[in-house]
Amino acid sequence: DGGITQSPKYLFRKEGQNVTLSCEQNLNHDAMYWYRQDPGQGLRLIYYSQIVNDFQKGDIAEGYSVSREKKESFPLTVTSAQKNPTAFYLCASTRGRARPSTEAFFGQGTRLTVV
Amino acid sequence: AQSVTQPDIHITVSEGASLELRCNYSYGATPYLFWYVQSPGQGLQLLLKYFSGDTLVQGIKGFEAEFKRSQSSFNLRKPSVHWSDAAEYFCAVGGSFNKFYFGSGTKLNVKP
């Protein structure tokens, strides 16, 4: 079945460490997104990519980095510069690159905890 | 700027009762509107979407939503709630480059 796979499901990071969250999709979607979810704040966009080798900052990109070397993959690195990284991270993809907007498909999320 | 407001943080309804979750949006052009549902620790699943045409849209699991341009609202409804509907519900508006703007969510609790 087609879908989005995020790994790991749970991740623990020591302060000062960089960690990378994996996101892979086999939907042949062009666009991919990373959202951060905190209680009571909904989803906030970190980065998005409309095409391979290109990506743009979202609303809360500071302390994060991404790459898009393959259409299927959009890993997110949480760097030590991110002051409050404990959150639930969701990866999503959409079929098109421009409007009209289509629905987003989401992975199951990665819960990152700083210890 | 695009934004979505879900004024109710928590809602509790009895099983079998009707449900309405409120959503108000701010968007300059014709909005693309979505409702998603999230079970604890899971990703989001699309319930329904509105692009144009009939302002009452039907979704999965017996949900429906009505688009009211004059009120900038897209409220989600269900005639009879089941215990399995307990989850968090997110309203979203689609923007340029398929970016989405989400509300802060409404947590639904269902009483037996």
PDB file of C-alpha atoms in Angstrom, chain A:
ATOM      1  CA  ASP A   1       0.000   0.000   0.000  1.00  0.00           C
ATOM      2  CA  GLY A   2       1.163   3.524  -0.743  1.00  0.00           C
ATOM      3  CA  GLY A   3       1.841   5.837   2.091  1.00  0.00           C
ATOM      4  CA  ILE A   4       4.277   7.853   4.138  1.00  0.00           C
ATOM      5  CA  THR A   5       6.657   6.203   6.552  1.00  0.00           C
ATOM      6  CA  GLN A   6       8.253   8.124   9.361  1.00  0.00           C
ATOM      7  CA  SER A   7      10.977   6.686  11.520  1.00  0.00           C
ATOM      8  CA  PRO A   8      11.690   6.292  14.286  1.00  0.00           C
ATOM      9  CA  LYS A   9       8.365   6.556  16.101  1.00  0.00           C
ATOM     10  CA  TYR A  10      10.096   7.706  19.293  1.00  0.00           C
ATOM     11  CA  LEU A  11      13.413   9.510  19.486  1.00  0.00           C
ATOM     12  CA  PHE A  12      15.382  10.758  22.438  1.00  0.00           C
ATOM     13  CA  ARG A  13      18.042  13.397  22.103  1.00  0.00           C
ATOM     14  CA  LYS A  14      20.573  14.737  24.506  1.00  0.00           C
ATOM     15  CA  GLU A  15      20.962  18.464  24.656  1.00  0.00           C
ATOM     16  CA  GLY A  16      23.512  19.695  22.131  1.00  0.00           C
ATOM     17  CA  GLN A  17      23.022  16.800  19.743  1.00  0.00           C
ATOM     18  CA  ASN A  18      21.724  16.865  16.207  1.00  0.00           C
ATOM     19  CA  VAL A  19      19.171  14.241  15.265  1.00  0.00           C
ATOM     20  CA  THR A  20      17.623  13.310  11.934  1.00  0.00           C
ATOM     21  CA  LEU A  21      14.036  12.257  11.413  1.00  0.00           C
ATOM     22  CA  SER A  22      13.297  10.120   8.404  1.00  0.00           C
ATOM     23  CA  CYS A  23      10.347  10.542   6.035  1.00  0.00           C
ATOM     24  CA  GLU A  24       9.802   8.340   2.992  1.00  0.00           C
ATOM     25  CA  GLN A  25       6.814   8.274   0.650  1.00  0.00           C
ATOM     26  CA  ASN A  26       5.888   5.877  -2.130  1.00  0.00           C
ATOM     27  CA  LEU A  27       2.925   7.886  -3.388  1.00  0.00           C
ATOM     28  CA  ASN A  28       4.925   9.509  -6.190  1.00  0.00           C
ATOM     29  CA  HIS A  29       3.989  12.889  -4.745  1.00  0.00           C
ATOM     30  CA  ASP A  30       5.893  15.968  -5.789  1.00  0.00           C
ATOM     31  CA  ALA A  31       5.633  18.013  -2.614  1.00  0.00           C
ATOM     32  CA  MET A  32       6.636  17.128   0.910  1.00  0.00           C
ATOM     33  CA  TYR A  33       6.290  18.979   4.185  1.00  0.00           C
ATOM     34  CA  TRP A  34       7.430  18.905   7.791  1.00  0.00           C
ATOM     35  CA  TYR A  35       5.133  20.101  10.553  1.00  0.00           C
ATOM     36  CA  ARG A  36       5.719  20.445  14.244  1.00  0.00           C
ATOM     37  CA  GLN A  37       2.844  19.789  16.632  1.00  0.00           C
ATOM     38  CA  ASP A  38       2.702  21.095  20.177  1.00  0.00           C
ATOM     39  CA  PRO A  39      -0.286  20.739  22.499  1.00  0.00           C
ATOM     40  CA  GLY A  40      -2.826  23.470  21.924  1.00  0.00           C
ATOM     41  CA  GLN A  41      -0.929  24.964  18.987  1.00  0.00           C
ATOM     42  CA  GLY A  42      -2.006  22.824  16.104  1.00  0.00           C
ATOM     43  CA  LEU A  43       0.475  22.147  13.335  1.00  0.00           C
ATOM     44  CA  ARG A  44       3.146  24.627  12.334  1.00  0.00           C
ATOM     45  CA  LEU A  45       5.069  24.377   9.091  1.00  0.00           C
ATOM     46  CA  ILE A  46       8.832  23.915   9.400  1.00  0.00           C
ATOM     47  CA  TYR A  47       9.982  23.307   5.816  1.00  0.00           C
ATOM     48  CA  TYR A  48       8.449  22.276   2.552  1.00  0.00           C
ATOM     49  CA  SER A  49       9.744  21.064  -0.780  1.00  0.00           C
ATOM     50  CA  GLN A  50       7.940  21.255  -4.086  1.00  0.00           C
ATOM     51  CA  ILE A  51      10.567  19.459  -6.143  1.00  0.00           C
ATOM     52  CA  VAL A  52      13.795  17.532  -5.776  1.00  0.00           C
ATOM     53  CA  ASN A  53      16.807  19.619  -4.771  1.00  0.00           C
ATOM     54  CA  ASP A  54      14.641  22.553  -3.777  1.00  0.00           C
ATOM     55  CA  PHE A  55      13.008  23.478  -0.478  1.00  0.00           C
ATOM     56  CA  GLN A  56      11.696  26.524   1.332  1.00  0.00           C
ATOM     57  CA  LYS A  57      11.454  27.632   4.927  1.00  0.00           C
ATOM     58  CA  GLY A  58       8.115  27.525   6.621  1.00  0.00           C
ATOM     59  CA  ASP A  59       6.998  29.537   9.608  1.00  0.00           C
ATOM     60  CA  ILE A  60       9.346  28.021  12.200  1.00  0.00           C
ATOM     61  CA  ALA A  61      12.472  26.918  10.320  1.00  0.00           C
ATOM     62  CA  GLU A  62      15.046  28.176  12.812  1.00  0.00           C
ATOM     63  CA  GLY A  63      17.070  25.335  14.280  1.00  0.00           C
ATOM     64  CA  TYR A  64      16.019  22.861  11.591  1.00  0.00           C
ATOM     65  CA  SER A  65      17.483  21.747   8.281  1.00  0.00           C
ATOM     66  CA  VAL A  66      16.247  19.516   5.467  1.00  0.00           C
ATOM     67  CA  SER A  67      17.377  17.968   2.211  1.00  0.00           C
ATOM     68  CA  ARG A  68      15.509  16.656  -0.818  1.00  0.00           C
ATOM     69  CA  GLU A  69      17.924  14.571  -2.848  1.00  0.00           C
ATOM     70  CA  LYS A  70      15.283  12.069  -3.908  1.00  0.00           C
ATOM     71  CA  LYS A  71      11.608  12.500  -4.685  1.00  0.00           C
ATOM     72  CA  GLU A  72      10.709   9.848  -2.139  1.00  0.00           C
ATOM     73  CA  SER A  73      12.690  11.174   0.802  1.00  0.00           C
ATOM     74  CA  PHE A  74      12.617  14.362   2.866  1.00  0.00           C
ATOM     75  CA  PRO A  75      14.663  13.979   6.067  1.00  0.00           C
ATOM     76  CA  LEU A  76      14.530  16.606   8.793  1.00  0.00           C
ATOM     77  CA  THR A  77      17.505  17.381  11.012  1.00  0.00           C
ATOM     78  CA  VAL A  78      16.848  18.975  14.354  1.00  0.00           C
ATOM     79  CA  THR A  79      20.017  20.825  15.217  1.00  0.00           C
ATOM     80  CA  SER A  80      21.399  21.890  18.556  1.00  0.00           C
ATOM     81  CA  ALA A  81      20.312  25.431  17.675  1.00  0.00           C
ATOM     82  CA  GLN A  82      16.670  24.448  18.162  1.00  0.00           C
ATOM     83  CA  LYS A  83      16.053  25.573  21.718  1.00  0.00           C
ATOM     84  CA  ASN A  84      12.915  23.620  22.419  1.00  0.00           C
ATOM     85  CA  PRO A  85      12.851  20.564  20.172  1.00  0.00           C
ATOM     86  CA  THR A  86      10.586  18.337  22.252  1.00  0.00           C
ATOM     87  CA  ALA A  87       7.495  17.914  20.106  1.00  0.00           C
ATOM     88  CA  PHE A  88       5.592  15.630  17.770  1.00  0.00           C
ATOM     89  CA  TYR A  89       6.828  15.891  14.191  1.00  0.00           C
ATOM     90  CA  LEU A  90       4.642  15.090  11.217  1.00  0.00           C
ATOM     91  CA  CYS A  91       5.706  14.605   7.638  1.00  0.00           C
ATOM     92  CA  ALA A  92       3.194  15.092   4.841  1.00  0.00           C
ATOM     93  CA  SER A  93       3.037  15.008   1.068  1.00  0.00           C
ATOM     94  CA  THR A  94       0.750  16.290  -1.669  1.00  0.00           C
ATOM     95  CA  ARG A  95       0.341  15.322  -5.284  1.00  0.00           C
ATOM     96  CA  GLY A  96       0.626  18.700  -6.906  1.00  0.00           C
ATOM     97  CA  ARG A  97       3.012  21.611  -6.687  1.00  0.00           C
ATOM     98  CA  ALA A  98       0.592  24.422  -7.315  1.00  0.00           C
ATOM     99  CA  ARG A  99      -3.025  25.291  -6.700  1.00  0.00           C
ATOM    100  CA  PRO A 100      -5.678  23.954  -6.755  1.00  0.00           C
ATOM    101  CA  SER A 101      -4.666  22.510  -3.461  1.00  0.00           C
ATOM    102  CA  THR A 102      -5.052  18.850  -2.926  1.00  0.00           C
ATOM    103  CA  GLU A 103      -5.304  16.970   0.290  1.00  0.00           C
ATOM    104  CA  ALA A 104      -2.219  16.210   2.298  1.00  0.00           C
ATOM    105  CA  PHE A 105      -1.269  12.693   3.288  1.00  0.00           C
ATOM    106  CA  PHE A 106       0.422  12.337   6.641  1.00  0.00           C
ATOM    107  CA  GLY A 107       2.842   9.925   8.214  1.00  0.00           C
ATOM    108  CA  GLN A 108       2.326   8.532  11.694  1.00  0.00           C
ATOM    109  CA  GLY A 109       4.693  11.000  13.285  1.00  0.00           C
ATOM    110  CA  THR A 110       7.872  10.959  15.334  1.00  0.00           C
ATOM    111  CA  ARG A 111       7.844  12.019  18.947  1.00  0.00           C
ATOM    112  CA  LEU A 112      11.122  13.676  19.841  1.00  0.00           C
ATOM    113  CA  THR A 113      12.073  14.152  23.465  1.00  0.00           C
ATOM    114  CA  VAL A 114      15.124  15.962  24.782  1.00  0.00           C
ATOM    115  CA  VAL A 115      16.627  14.248  27.796  1.00  0.00           C
TER     116      VAL A 115
END
